[in-house]
Amino acid sequence: MSEKKTAQEELTEKTDVKTTKSSAKTTKSAAKTAKSAAKAEKPAAKTAKSEDKKTEAADKKTKTTKTAAKTTKTSAKTAKTTKASAKTTKTTKTAKTAARKKAAAVKEVAAETAPVNEVVPAEAAVKEAAVAEAAVAEAAVEEAAPAEVAVEEKAPEMPWPRRSVAFIGSECYPFVKTGGLGDVMYALPKALIAQNCDVKVILPRYKCIPQEYQEKMVYRGAFQMDLCADGCTYYVGIMEYVWDGVVYDFIDNEEFFSFGNPYTNLIDDIPKFCYFSKAALAALNYMDWIPDVIHCHDWQAGLVPVYLRTLFADTPVARAKTMITIHNLRFQGVYDIPTIRYWSGLPDYVFNKDALKQGWQDANMFKGGLTYANMITTVSSTYAGEIQTPFYGENLDAHLRYHAGKLRGIINGIDYEMWDPAKDALLAAPYGAGDVLAKKKENKLALQEELGLEKDEGKFVIGLISRLTDQKGLDLVNAIIPRLIDGNTQFVVLGTGDRIYEDSFRYYEAAFRGSVCSNIMYDEGRAHKIYAGADALLVPSQFEPCGLTQLIAMHYGTVPIVRETGGLKDTVDPYNMFTNEGNGFTFDRYEAGLLLDAINRAKTLYFTARSYWDEMVVRDMHKDVSWENSAKQYRALYLELTQ
């Protein structure tokens, strides 16, 4: 019997040695260690009969268990280290700490509840340790997931290469605005920022700029600049204001810009804008900010390309290319040659028939800019063709035909942040394309109540928001108003301008009280309400380079009625009753009868086929009239100029 015990002891010792060796190898795989430990313990449990042997075997088993657990922890720590390299946020660390505490608490509870003298199988211990560590890793991953998602979010890629552009013009919303130029000078630079352009806008510092903006301007410097032919010098101050990623630099001079309005009369405006054109280029040199392209707007900046190629030819700013945009060719800055020669200080050779000279004794500032600019743009493709004809060319048609190779047409857009019916706080009931049909009725009733019109959502309300001048086709409107008001139609006018039209619309308001309202003023808030409350908007222009009112109207679900000219033709597709396509009503020849016919076609659809009208309203709201596409086209031209 003792011999057998001795043999058993030897067998046990050999088995224990094998177990110890197997435990050492567990660093390669936790699972293999657990299985080896379990196999080693089964023979020992069967052969051990005494308490001493059990105690000895238990001690060795405990060591094996600890070794296996350490191995498992090492593997888990390695895995955690790999994951931790990608998790640097505080959230991940907090999650790991909490998970470890929870696992430790589980282990302590298990240790307290287990019998003191009971031997825990090695395989079970290894599994328990592995499960606990896996819980730590899983909890850390789950807690870190939101942080990882946030880190992976990337900003949209910007087009490349980057270009820098200096805008030079006479007005810009919200500082000063008299027409569409102010809207373009505000919205286009913002859209170009999204196209990876660095934009600076240079403006006169008019006295009429609201004080809230004057107070935020920062002084950037000042210098003296010679201007006139006799060498007279003037002060040039630079005040800067940064807004929405665009830098606005204001040229400061009380002598030229202390008037109440940006435009006064040609006698005062000629010296003012000679000074401004030269001071803008001098300011760029002074600030050492040399753009790739200098983008000039209308005749007020017409001398900029001329100065750049003459008096500034040997300065750093001469590296820039120039582009000039025609917003309205009717206004050109024409005055006698001696006056413009004196105030500009330009050399005599620029006053020739191919550059500034017009007729026998006049100089044309805009013509000079068109000659010396590297590229000419205008605000619609149709207008780019029209201005090369005698009727629309304003005596520059031959000059523009000569420069047609560098002439392009790009349609304007509207700023969706400024004109958004869904977020427009000025409206009685903001709306989108989904609820436009119901909410426009609410806005119509609110508009009728505010303007003193008969409250009836069934009336056909026509709006007209415009400068009251011949260009806008108001002589046609005057001719048809008596036939327009038929008991089912209401007419709302908003704008100021020529006295003859202001008085005419006041007369019609008195003659058709409750059906006609004439607002001889400019009120931004009321304009928003008319866009939202009217069913149709009238734009019967004699000529229209682009037009913004028809774009705003469509975005507000108001159907435009326009003449097919310039940008109106490019943006409004005539309604086709056979295919139920189109987004407005148009007429071609400049005749009052054709205007009345277009309005009657619109009223017929409104009253007899309302479902088709409603489809057009929704279709108009979905039409993309933003600046994004236009900004891409301008950027392409900048690249063409600078490659």
C-alpha positions as CSV (number, residue, x, y, z in Angstrom):
1,M,0.0,0.0,0.0
2,S,2.9,2.4,0.8
3,E,4.6,1.6,-2.4
4,K,1.4,2.5,-4.3
5,K,1.2,5.8,-2.4
6,T,4.8,6.5,-3.3
7,A,4.1,5.8,-6.9
8,Q,1.1,8.0,-6.7
9,E,3.1,10.7,-5.1
10,E,5.7,10.5,-7.9
11,L,2.9,10.6,-10.5
12,T,1.4,13.6,-8.8
13,E,4.8,15.4,-8.7
14,K,5.4,14.7,-12.4
15,T,2.0,15.9,-13.2
16,D,2.6,19.1,-11.2
17,V,5.8,19.7,-13.0
18,K,4.0,19.4,-16.3
19,T,1.3,21.7,-15.1
20,T,3.9,24.3,-14.1
21,K,5.6,24.1,-17.5
22,S,2.2,24.4,-19.2
23,S,1.4,27.5,-17.1
24,A,4.6,29.2,-18.3
25,K,3.5,28.7,-21.9
26,T,0.1,30.4,-21.3
27,T,1.6,33.8,-22.2
28,K,0.9,32.9,-25.9
29,S,-2.7,32.0,-25.5
30,A,-5.0,32.4,-22.5
31,A,-7.4,29.7,-23.8
32,K,-4.6,27.1,-24.1
33,T,-3.4,27.8,-20.6
34,A,-6.9,27.3,-19.2
35,K,-7.3,23.9,-20.9
36,S,-3.8,22.7,-19.8
37,A,-4.4,23.7,-16.2
38,A,-7.7,21.9,-16.2
39,K,-6.2,18.7,-17.6
40,A,-3.4,18.9,-15.1
41,E,-5.8,19.2,-12.1
42,K,-8.1,16.2,-13.0
43,P,-5.4,13.5,-12.4
44,A,-4.3,15.2,-9.2
45,A,-7.8,15.3,-7.8
46,K,-8.4,11.6,-8.5
47,T,-5.1,10.4,-7.0
48,A,-5.0,12.7,-3.9
49,K,-6.6,11.1,-0.8
50,S,-5.2,12.9,2.1
51,E,-5.8,16.5,3.3
52,D,-2.1,17.3,3.1
53,K,-2.0,16.2,-0.6
54,K,-5.1,18.2,-1.3
55,T,-3.6,21.3,0.4
56,E,-0.3,20.9,-1.6
57,A,-2.2,20.4,-4.8
58,A,-4.5,23.3,-4.0
59,D,-1.5,25.6,-3.5
60,K,-0.1,24.6,-6.8
61,K,-3.4,25.0,-8.5
62,T,-3.8,28.5,-7.0
63,K,-0.4,29.5,-8.4
64,T,-1.5,28.1,-11.8
65,T,-4.7,30.1,-11.6
66,K,-2.9,33.3,-10.7
67,T,-0.4,32.8,-13.5
68,A,-3.2,32.2,-16.0
69,A,-5.1,35.2,-14.8
70,K,-2.0,37.4,-15.1
71,T,-1.6,36.1,-18.6
72,T,-5.2,36.9,-19.5
73,K,-4.8,40.4,-18.0
74,T,-1.6,40.9,-20.0
75,S,-3.4,40.0,-23.2
76,A,-6.4,42.2,-22.3
77,K,-4.0,45.1,-21.5
78,T,-2.3,44.7,-24.9
79,A,-5.7,44.9,-26.6
80,K,-6.6,47.9,-24.6
81,T,-3.4,49.6,-25.3
82,T,-4.0,49.2,-29.1
83,K,-7.5,50.7,-28.8
84,A,-6.4,53.5,-26.4
85,S,-4.0,54.9,-29.1
86,A,-7.1,56.0,-31.0
87,K,-9.0,57.2,-28.0
88,T,-7.6,60.4,-26.5
89,T,-10.8,62.0,-25.1
90,K,-11.7,62.3,-21.5
91,T,-14.9,60.4,-22.1
92,T,-13.0,57.2,-23.0
93,K,-10.8,57.4,-19.9
94,T,-13.8,57.9,-17.6
95,A,-15.5,54.9,-19.3
96,K,-12.5,52.6,-18.7
97,T,-12.2,53.6,-15.0
98,A,-15.8,52.9,-14.4
99,A,-15.7,49.6,-16.1
100,R,-12.6,48.5,-14.1
101,K,-14.2,49.4,-10.9
102,K,-17.2,47.4,-11.8
103,A,-15.2,44.4,-12.7
104,A,-13.1,44.6,-9.5
105,A,-16.3,44.8,-7.5
106,V,-17.6,41.6,-9.2
107,K,-14.3,39.8,-8.4
108,E,-14.4,40.9,-4.7
109,V,-18.0,39.7,-4.3
110,A,-17.1,36.3,-5.9
111,A,-14.1,35.9,-3.6
112,E,-16.2,36.6,-0.5
113,T,-18.9,34.2,-1.4
114,A,-16.7,31.3,-2.3
115,P,-15.8,28.7,0.5
116,V,-12.4,29.3,2.0
117,N,-11.1,25.8,1.8
118,E,-12.8,25.1,-1.6
119,V,-10.5,24.7,-4.6
120,V,-11.7,26.7,-7.6
121,P,-11.0,24.9,-10.9
122,A,-8.4,26.8,-12.9
123,E,-10.5,26.8,-16.1
124,A,-13.4,28.5,-14.4
125,A,-11.0,31.1,-12.9
126,V,-9.5,31.9,-16.2
127,K,-12.8,32.3,-17.9
128,E,-14.0,34.6,-15.1
129,A,-11.0,36.8,-15.5
130,A,-11.3,36.9,-19.2
131,V,-15.0,37.8,-19.0
132,A,-14.2,40.6,-16.6
133,E,-11.5,42.1,-18.8
134,A,-13.7,41.8,-21.9
135,A,-16.4,43.7,-20.1
136,V,-13.8,46.5,-19.4
137,A,-12.8,46.7,-23.1
138,E,-16.4,46.5,-24.3
139,A,-17.6,49.3,-22.0
140,A,-14.8,51.5,-23.0
141,V,-15.6,51.0,-26.7
142,E,-19.3,51.7,-26.1
143,E,-18.6,54.9,-24.1
144,A,-16.1,56.2,-26.6
145,A,-18.2,55.6,-29.7
146,P,-19.8,59.1,-29.8
147,A,-16.4,60.8,-29.4
148,E,-14.9,58.7,-32.2
149,V,-17.8,59.6,-34.5
150,A,-17.4,63.3,-33.8
151,V,-13.6,63.1,-34.5
152,E,-14.2,61.4,-37.9
153,E,-16.6,64.2,-39.2
154,K,-14.8,66.2,-41.8
155,A,-15.5,69.6,-43.3
156,P,-16.5,69.6,-46.9
157,E,-13.6,69.8,-49.3
158,M,-13.0,73.3,-50.8
159,P,-12.3,73.7,-54.5
160,W,-8.6,74.3,-55.4
161,P,-6.6,76.4,-56.1
162,R,-7.4,79.3,-53.9
163,R,-7.9,82.7,-55.3
164,S,-7.9,86.2,-53.7
165,V,-10.3,88.8,-55.0
166,A,-10.8,92.5,-54.2
167,F,-14.3,93.8,-54.9
168,I,-14.5,97.6,-55.6
169,G,-17.9,99.2,-55.8
170,S,-20.0,102.1,-54.7
171,E,-22.6,100.3,-52.5
172,C,-23.1,97.2,-50.5
173,Y,-25.9,95.9,-48.2
174,P,-26.3,96.4,-45.2
175,F,-24.1,99.5,-45.1
176,V,-25.6,101.4,-48.1
177,K,-28.0,100.1,-50.8
178,T,-30.0,101.8,-53.5
179,G,-30.6,98.9,-55.9
180,G,-29.5,95.4,-57.0
181,L,-25.8,96.4,-57.0
182,G,-25.9,96.6,-53.2
183,D,-27.3,93.1,-53.0
184,V,-24.7,91.6,-55.3
185,M,-21.8,93.3,-53.5
186,Y,-23.1,91.7,-50.3
187,A,-24.1,88.2,-51.4
188,L,-21.5,87.3,-54.1
189,P,-18.5,87.7,-51.8
190,K,-20.1,85.5,-49.2
191,A,-20.8,82.8,-51.8
192,L,-17.2,83.1,-53.1
193,I,-15.9,82.4,-49.6
194,A,-17.6,78.9,-49.9
195,Q,-15.7,78.5,-53.2
196,N,-12.3,78.9,-51.5
197,C,-11.8,82.5,-52.4
198,D,-10.2,85.1,-50.1
199,V,-12.4,88.2,-50.5
200,K,-12.0,91.9,-49.6
201,V,-14.7,94.5,-50.4
202,I,-13.6,98.1,-50.8
203,L,-16.3,100.8,-50.4
204,P,-16.6,104.5,-49.7
205,R,-17.2,105.5,-46.1
206,Y,-20.4,107.4,-46.6
207,K,-21.8,109.6,-43.9
208,C,-25.1,107.7,-44.3
209,I,-23.8,104.4,-43.2
210,P,-25.6,103.4,-40.0
211,Q,-23.8,104.2,-36.8
212,E,-24.0,100.6,-35.6
213,Y,-21.5,99.7,-38.3
214,Q,-19.5,102.9,-38.0
215,E,-18.8,102.1,-34.4
216,K,-17.4,98.7,-35.2
217,M,-14.9,99.9,-37.9
218,V,-11.2,99.5,-37.0
219,Y,-8.6,102.1,-38.1
220,R,-6.1,100.5,-40.4
221,G,-4.0,103.5,-41.4
222,A,-3.9,106.7,-43.5
223,F,-1.8,108.4,-46.1
224,Q,-1.8,111.4,-48.5
225,M,-2.5,110.7,-52.2
226,D,-2.0,113.0,-55.2
227,L,-5.1,113.0,-57.4
228,C,-5.6,116.0,-59.7
229,A,-3.6,117.1,-62.7
230,D,-2.1,120.0,-60.8
231,G,-0.7,117.7,-58.1
232,C,-3.3,118.4,-55.4
233,T,-3.2,115.8,-52.7
234,Y,-6.0,114.3,-50.5
235,Y,-6.2,112.4,-47.3
236,V,-7.0,108.6,-47.6
237,G,-8.1,106.8,-44.4
238,I,-8.8,103.1,-44.2
239,M,-11.4,101.8,-41.8
240,E,-12.0,98.0,-41.6
241,Y,-14.9,95.8,-40.6
242,V,-15.0,92.0,-40.8
243,W,-18.3,90.1,-41.1
244,D,-19.1,86.6,-42.2
245,G,-15.6,85.9,-43.4
246,V,-15.5,88.9,-45.7
247,V,-13.2,91.9,-45.0
248,Y,-14.8,95.3,-45.7
249,D,-12.3,98.2,-46.1
250,F,-13.9,101.7,-46.2
251,I,-12.1,104.6,-47.9
252,D,-12.5,107.5,-45.5
253,N,-12.5,111.2,-46.7
254,E,-15.0,113.7,-45.3
255,E,-14.6,116.0,-48.3
256,F,-15.9,113.5,-50.8
257,F,-18.2,111.3,-48.7
258,S,-19.9,113.6,-46.3
259,F,-23.1,113.8,-48.4
260,G,-26.3,112.3,-47.1
261,N,-26.7,109.9,-50.1
262,P,-24.1,107.9,-52.1
263,Y,-25.2,109.5,-55.4
264,T,-26.0,113.2,-55.6
265,N,-25.5,114.7,-59.0
266,L,-23.0,114.1,-61.8
267,I,-21.0,117.3,-61.1
268,D,-20.2,116.1,-57.6
269,D,-20.1,112.4,-58.4
270,I,-17.3,112.6,-61.1
271,P,-14.6,113.9,-58.6
272,K,-15.9,111.6,-55.9
273,F,-15.5,108.4,-57.9
274,C,-12.2,109.5,-59.6
275,Y,-10.8,109.8,-56.0
276,F,-12.4,106.5,-54.9
277,S,-11.0,104.5,-57.8
278,K,-7.5,105.7,-57.3
279,A,-7.7,105.5,-53.5
280,A,-8.8,101.9,-53.6
281,L,-5.7,100.8,-55.5
282,A,-3.5,102.9,-53.3
283,A,-5.0,101.3,-50.2
284,L,-4.2,97.8,-51.5
285,N,-0.6,98.8,-52.0
286,Y,-0.6,100.5,-48.5
287,M,-2.0,97.3,-46.8
288,D,0.3,95.1,-48.9
289,W,-2.6,92.9,-49.9
290,I,-2.2,92.2,-53.6
291,P,-5.2,90.1,-54.9
292,D,-5.1,87.8,-57.9
293,V,-8.2,89.6,-59.3
294,I,-9.7,93.0,-58.8
295,H,-13.4,92.8,-59.6
296,C,-14.9,96.3,-60.3
297,H,-18.6,97.1,-60.5
298,D,-20.4,99.7,-62.7
299,W,-19.1,103.1,-63.8
300,Q,-18.3,104.3,-60.3
301,A,-15.3,101.9,-60.3
302,G,-14.7,102.3,-64.1
303,L,-11.4,104.1,-63.8
304,V,-9.8,101.3,-61.6
305,P,-8.6,99.2,-64.7
306,V,-7.4,102.5,-66.3
307,Y,-5.4,103.6,-63.3
308,L,-3.9,100.0,-62.9
309,R,-2.5,99.9,-66.4
310,T,-1.2,103.5,-66.3
311,L,-0.3,105.3,-63.1
312,F,0.0,102.1,-61.0
313,A,1.8,100.0,-63.7
314,D,5.1,100.0,-61.7
315,T,3.6,99.2,-58.3
316,P,2.9,95.8,-56.6
317,V,-0.9,95.9,-57.2
318,A,-0.2,95.9,-61.0
319,R,0.3,92.1,-60.7
320,A,-3.5,91.7,-60.3
321,K,-5.9,91.0,-63.2
322,T,-9.0,93.1,-63.6
323,M,-12.7,92.2,-64.3
324,I,-15.5,94.7,-64.6
325,T,-19.2,93.9,-64.3
326,I,-22.0,95.8,-66.0
327,H,-25.0,95.9,-63.7
328,N,-26.8,98.6,-65.7
329,L,-25.2,100.1,-68.9
330,R,-27.5,103.1,-68.9
331,F,-25.3,104.8,-66.3
332,Q,-21.8,105.4,-67.5
333,G,-20.2,108.5,-65.9
334,V,-20.0,110.7,-69.0
335,Y,-18.7,114.3,-68.7
336,D,-16.5,116.7,-70.6
337,I,-12.9,115.7,-71.1
338,P,-11.2,118.6,-69.3
339,T,-13.1,117.9,-66.1
340,I,-12.4,114.2,-66.0
341,R,-8.8,114.8,-67.1
342,Y,-8.2,117.2,-64.2
343,W,-9.8,115.2,-61.4
344,S,-8.4,111.9,-62.5
345,G,-4.9,113.1,-63.3
346,L,-4.7,110.4,-66.0
347,P,-2.3,110.9,-68.9
348,D,-3.5,112.5,-72.1
349,Y,-3.1,109.3,-74.3
350,V,-6.1,107.5,-72.5
351,F,-8.5,110.2,-73.8
352,N,-8.8,108.7,-77.3
353,K,-11.7,107.2,-79.2
354,D,-10.7,103.6,-78.3
355,A,-10.6,104.3,-74.5
356,L,-12.2,107.2,-72.6
357,K,-13.2,109.6,-75.4
358,Q,-16.9,109.6,-76.5
359,G,-18.1,111.8,-79.3
360,W,-16.2,115.0,-79.8
361,Q,-15.6,116.4,-76.4
362,D,-16.8,114.0,-73.7
363,A,-15.0,111.3,-71.7
364,N,-16.8,108.1,-70.6
365,M,-15.4,106.6,-67.4
366,F,-17.2,103.3,-67.9
367,K,-16.0,103.0,-71.5
368,G,-12.4,103.4,-70.3
369,G,-12.9,100.6,-67.8
370,L,-14.3,98.3,-70.4
371,T,-11.3,99.0,-72.6
372,Y,-8.6,98.3,-70.0
373,A,-10.2,95.5,-68.1
374,N,-8.9,91.9,-68.8
375,M,-12.5,90.6,-68.7
376,I,-16.0,92.1,-68.9
377,T,-19.1,90.4,-67.3
378,T,-22.7,91.3,-67.1
379,V,-25.5,89.8,-65.1
380,S,-27.3,87.5,-67.6
381,S,-26.5,85.8,-70.8
382,T,-29.4,87.5,-72.7
383,Y,-28.3,90.9,-71.6
384,A,-24.7,90.2,-72.7
385,G,-26.1,89.8,-76.2
386,E,-28.6,92.6,-76.0
387,I,-26.1,95.3,-75.1
388,Q,-24.3,94.6,-78.4
389,T,-27.3,96.0,-80.3
390,P,-28.1,99.6,-80.9
391,F,-31.4,99.5,-78.9
392,Y,-29.9,98.2,-75.7
393,G,-26.2,99.3,-76.2
394,E,-26.6,102.9,-74.8
395,N,-24.2,104.2,-77.5
396,L,-21.6,101.6,-76.5
397,D,-22.9,98.7,-78.7
398,A,-20.1,99.0,-81.3
399,H,-17.5,99.2,-78.5
400,L,-18.9,96.1,-76.8
401,R,-19.0,94.2,-80.1
402,Y,-15.3,95.0,-80.5
403,H,-14.6,93.6,-77.0
404,A,-17.0,90.7,-77.3
405,G,-14.2,88.2,-77.0
406,K,-13.8,89.0,-73.3
407,L,-17.5,89.5,-72.6
408,R,-19.4,86.9,-70.5
409,G,-22.9,86.7,-69.0
410,I,-23.5,85.2,-65.5
411,I,-27.0,85.4,-63.9
412,N,-27.3,86.7,-60.4
413,G,-28.8,84.8,-57.5
414,I,-30.3,85.7,-54.2
415,D,-29.1,85.2,-50.6
416,Y,-31.1,82.4,-49.0
417,E,-30.2,83.6,-45.5
418,M,-31.8,87.0,-46.2
419,W,-34.7,85.6,-48.3
420,D,-36.1,82.5,-46.6
421,P,-39.9,82.2,-46.2
422,A,-39.5,79.4,-43.7
423,K,-37.5,81.6,-41.3
424,D,-38.7,85.1,-42.2
425,A,-39.7,86.7,-39.0
426,L,-41.4,89.6,-40.9
427,L,-44.1,87.3,-42.2
428,A,-47.5,86.7,-40.5
429,A,-47.0,82.9,-41.1
430,P,-43.6,81.6,-42.2
431,Y,-43.8,78.6,-44.6
432,G,-41.9,76.2,-46.8
433,A,-42.7,74.3,-49.9
434,G,-44.7,71.7,-47.9
435,D,-47.3,74.2,-46.5
436,V,-47.1,77.1,-48.9
437,L,-50.6,76.7,-50.2
438,A,-52.2,77.1,-46.7
439,K,-49.8,79.7,-45.3
440,K,-49.9,82.0,-48.3
441,K,-53.6,82.5,-47.6
442,E,-52.8,83.6,-44.1
443,N,-50.1,86.0,-45.4
444,K,-52.5,87.4,-48.0
445,L,-55.2,88.2,-45.4
446,A,-52.6,89.8,-43.1
447,L,-51.3,91.9,-46.1
448,Q,-54.8,93.0,-47.0
449,E,-55.6,94.0,-43.5
450,E,-52.3,96.0,-43.1
451,L,-52.8,97.9,-46.4
452,G,-56.5,98.6,-46.1
453,L,-57.6,96.3,-48.9
454,E,-60.8,94.3,-48.9
455,K,-60.0,91.1,-46.9
456,D,-60.8,88.2,-49.2
457,E,-58.5,85.2,-49.7
458,G,-60.2,84.5,-53.0
459,K,-59.0,87.8,-54.6
460,F,-56.1,87.7,-57.1
461,V,-53.4,89.9,-55.6
462,I,-50.7,91.4,-57.9
463,G,-47.6,93.0,-56.4
464,L,-45.1,95.4,-57.9
465,I,-41.9,96.2,-56.1
466,S,-39.7,98.5,-58.1
467,R,-37.9,101.8,-58.7
468,L,-40.6,103.9,-60.3
469,T,-38.8,104.7,-63.6
470,D,-39.3,104.3,-67.3
471,Q,-36.9,101.3,-67.4
472,K,-39.3,99.2,-65.3
473,G,-42.2,99.4,-67.8
474,L,-44.4,101.5,-65.6
475,D,-45.9,103.4,-68.6
476,L,-47.4,100.0,-69.6
477,V,-48.8,99.5,-66.1
478,N,-50.4,102.9,-66.0
479,A,-52.1,102.2,-69.3
480,I,-53.9,99.0,-68.1
481,I,-54.8,99.6,-64.4
482,P,-58.4,100.7,-65.2
483,R,-59.0,97.5,-67.1
484,L,-57.0,95.4,-64.5
485,I,-59.3,96.2,-61.6
486,D,-62.4,94.0,-62.2
487,G,-63.7,93.2,-58.8
488,N,-61.6,90.0,-58.5
489,T,-58.2,91.6,-58.6
490,Q,-56.1,93.7,-56.2
491,F,-53.0,95.7,-57.0
492,V,-50.2,96.6,-54.6
493,V,-47.2,99.0,-55.4
494,L,-44.1,99.6,-53.4
495,G,-41.3,101.9,-54.5
496,T,-40.1,105.5,-55.2
497,G,-38.8,107.2,-58.3
498,D,-40.0,109.6,-60.9
499,R,-42.7,112.1,-59.8
500,I,-45.0,111.2,-62.7
501,Y,-45.3,107.6,-61.6
502,E,-45.6,108.4,-57.9
503,D,-48.5,110.7,-58.5
504,S,-50.1,108.3,-61.0
505,F,-50.2,105.5,-58.5
506,R,-51.5,107.8,-55.7
507,Y,-54.4,108.7,-58.1
508,Y,-55.3,105.0,-58.8
509,E,-55.3,104.3,-55.0
510,A,-57.8,107.0,-54.5
511,A,-59.9,106.0,-57.5
512,F,-60.0,102.3,-56.6
513,R,-60.0,102.4,-52.8
514,G,-59.9,98.9,-51.3
515,S,-58.5,97.4,-54.5
516,V,-55.3,99.4,-55.1
517,C,-52.7,100.4,-52.5
518,S,-49.7,102.6,-53.4
519,N,-46.8,102.6,-51.0
520,I,-44.6,105.4,-52.3
521,M,-41.7,104.5,-50.1
522,Y,-39.1,101.8,-49.7
523,D,-39.8,99.6,-46.7
524,E,-37.8,96.3,-46.5
525,G,-40.3,94.7,-44.1
526,R,-43.3,95.5,-46.3
527,A,-41.4,94.1,-49.3
528,H,-41.1,90.8,-47.6
529,K,-44.8,90.8,-46.8
530,I,-45.8,91.6,-50.4
531,Y,-43.6,88.8,-51.7
532,A,-45.3,86.4,-49.3
533,G,-48.9,87.7,-49.6
534,A,-49.3,88.3,-53.3
535,D,-50.3,85.7,-55.8
536,A,-48.3,87.2,-58.7
537,L,-45.5,89.7,-59.1
538,L,-45.3,92.1,-62.0
539,V,-42.0,92.9,-63.7
540,P,-42.8,94.3,-67.2
541,S,-39.4,96.0,-67.7
542,Q,-38.4,97.8,-70.9
543,F,-34.9,96.3,-70.2
544,E,-33.6,94.3,-67.3
545,P,-30.0,93.3,-67.0
546,C,-30.9,90.6,-64.5
547,G,-33.6,91.4,-62.0
548,L,-33.8,90.1,-58.5
549,T,-37.5,90.6,-57.7
550,Q,-38.6,87.7,-59.9
551,L,-36.1,85.4,-58.2
552,I,-37.3,86.4,-54.7
553,A,-40.9,86.0,-55.8
554,M,-40.4,82.5,-57.1
555,H,-38.5,81.5,-53.9
556,Y,-41.6,82.8,-51.9
557,G,-44.0,80.9,-54.1
558,T,-45.3,84.0,-55.9
559,V,-45.7,83.6,-59.7
560,P,-43.8,86.1,-61.8
561,I,-45.4,87.9,-64.8
562,V,-42.5,89.4,-66.8
563,R,-41.4,90.7,-70.2
564,E,-38.9,88.5,-72.1
565,T,-35.8,90.6,-71.8
566,G,-32.4,90.3,-70.1
567,G,-32.3,88.2,-67.0
568,L,-36.1,88.0,-66.9
569,K,-36.0,85.8,-70.0
570,D,-33.1,83.7,-68.6
571,T,-34.9,82.9,-65.3
572,V,-38.6,82.7,-66.1
573,D,-39.8,79.8,-68.2
574,P,-43.3,80.7,-69.8
575,Y,-46.2,78.5,-68.7
576,N,-47.3,75.9,-71.2
577,M,-51.0,75.0,-70.7
578,F,-50.7,71.9,-72.8
579,T,-47.8,70.3,-70.9
580,N,-48.4,72.0,-67.5
581,E,-44.8,73.2,-67.4
582,G,-43.1,76.5,-66.7
583,N,-42.8,78.8,-63.7
584,G,-44.4,82.1,-64.8
585,F,-46.2,84.1,-67.5
586,T,-44.3,86.2,-70.1
587,F,-44.8,88.5,-73.1
588,D,-42.2,89.6,-75.7
589,R,-42.9,93.0,-77.4
590,Y,-43.1,96.1,-75.3
591,E,-46.8,96.7,-75.6
592,A,-49.5,97.4,-73.0
593,G,-52.0,95.0,-74.7
594,L,-49.5,92.1,-74.4
595,L,-48.9,92.9,-70.7
596,L,-52.7,92.8,-70.1
597,D,-52.9,89.5,-72.0
598,A,-50.2,87.9,-69.8
599,I,-52.0,89.0,-66.7
600,N,-55.3,87.6,-67.9
601,R,-53.7,84.3,-68.8
602,A,-52.4,84.1,-65.2
603,K,-55.8,85.0,-63.8
604,T,-57.6,82.4,-66.0
605,L,-55.3,79.6,-64.7
606,Y,-55.7,80.9,-61.1
607,F,-59.5,80.9,-61.2
608,T,-60.3,78.0,-63.5
609,A,-57.5,75.4,-63.0
610,R,-56.3,76.1,-59.4
611,S,-54.6,72.7,-59.0
612,Y,-52.3,73.6,-61.9
613,W,-51.6,77.0,-60.4
614,D,-50.8,75.4,-57.1
615,E,-48.4,73.0,-58.8
616,M,-46.6,75.9,-60.3
617,V,-46.3,77.6,-56.9
618,V,-44.6,74.6,-55.4
619,R,-42.4,74.2,-58.5
620,D,-41.2,77.7,-58.2
621,M,-40.2,77.3,-54.6
622,H,-38.1,74.3,-55.5
623,K,-36.3,76.2,-58.2
624,D,-32.6,76.9,-57.3
625,V,-32.1,80.6,-57.5
626,S,-29.2,80.8,-55.0
627,W,-25.8,82.3,-55.5
628,E,-24.0,78.9,-55.5
629,N,-24.0,78.2,-59.2
630,S,-23.2,81.8,-60.1
631,A,-20.3,81.9,-57.6
632,K,-18.8,78.7,-59.3
633,Q,-19.0,80.4,-62.7
634,Y,-17.2,83.6,-61.3
635,R,-14.5,81.4,-59.7
636,A,-14.0,79.7,-63.1
637,L,-13.4,83.1,-64.7
638,Y,-11.0,84.1,-62.0
639,L,-9.0,80.9,-62.7
640,E,-9.1,81.6,-66.4
641,L,-7.7,85.0,-65.9
642,T,-4.9,84.0,-63.6
643,Q,-3.7,80.7,-65.1
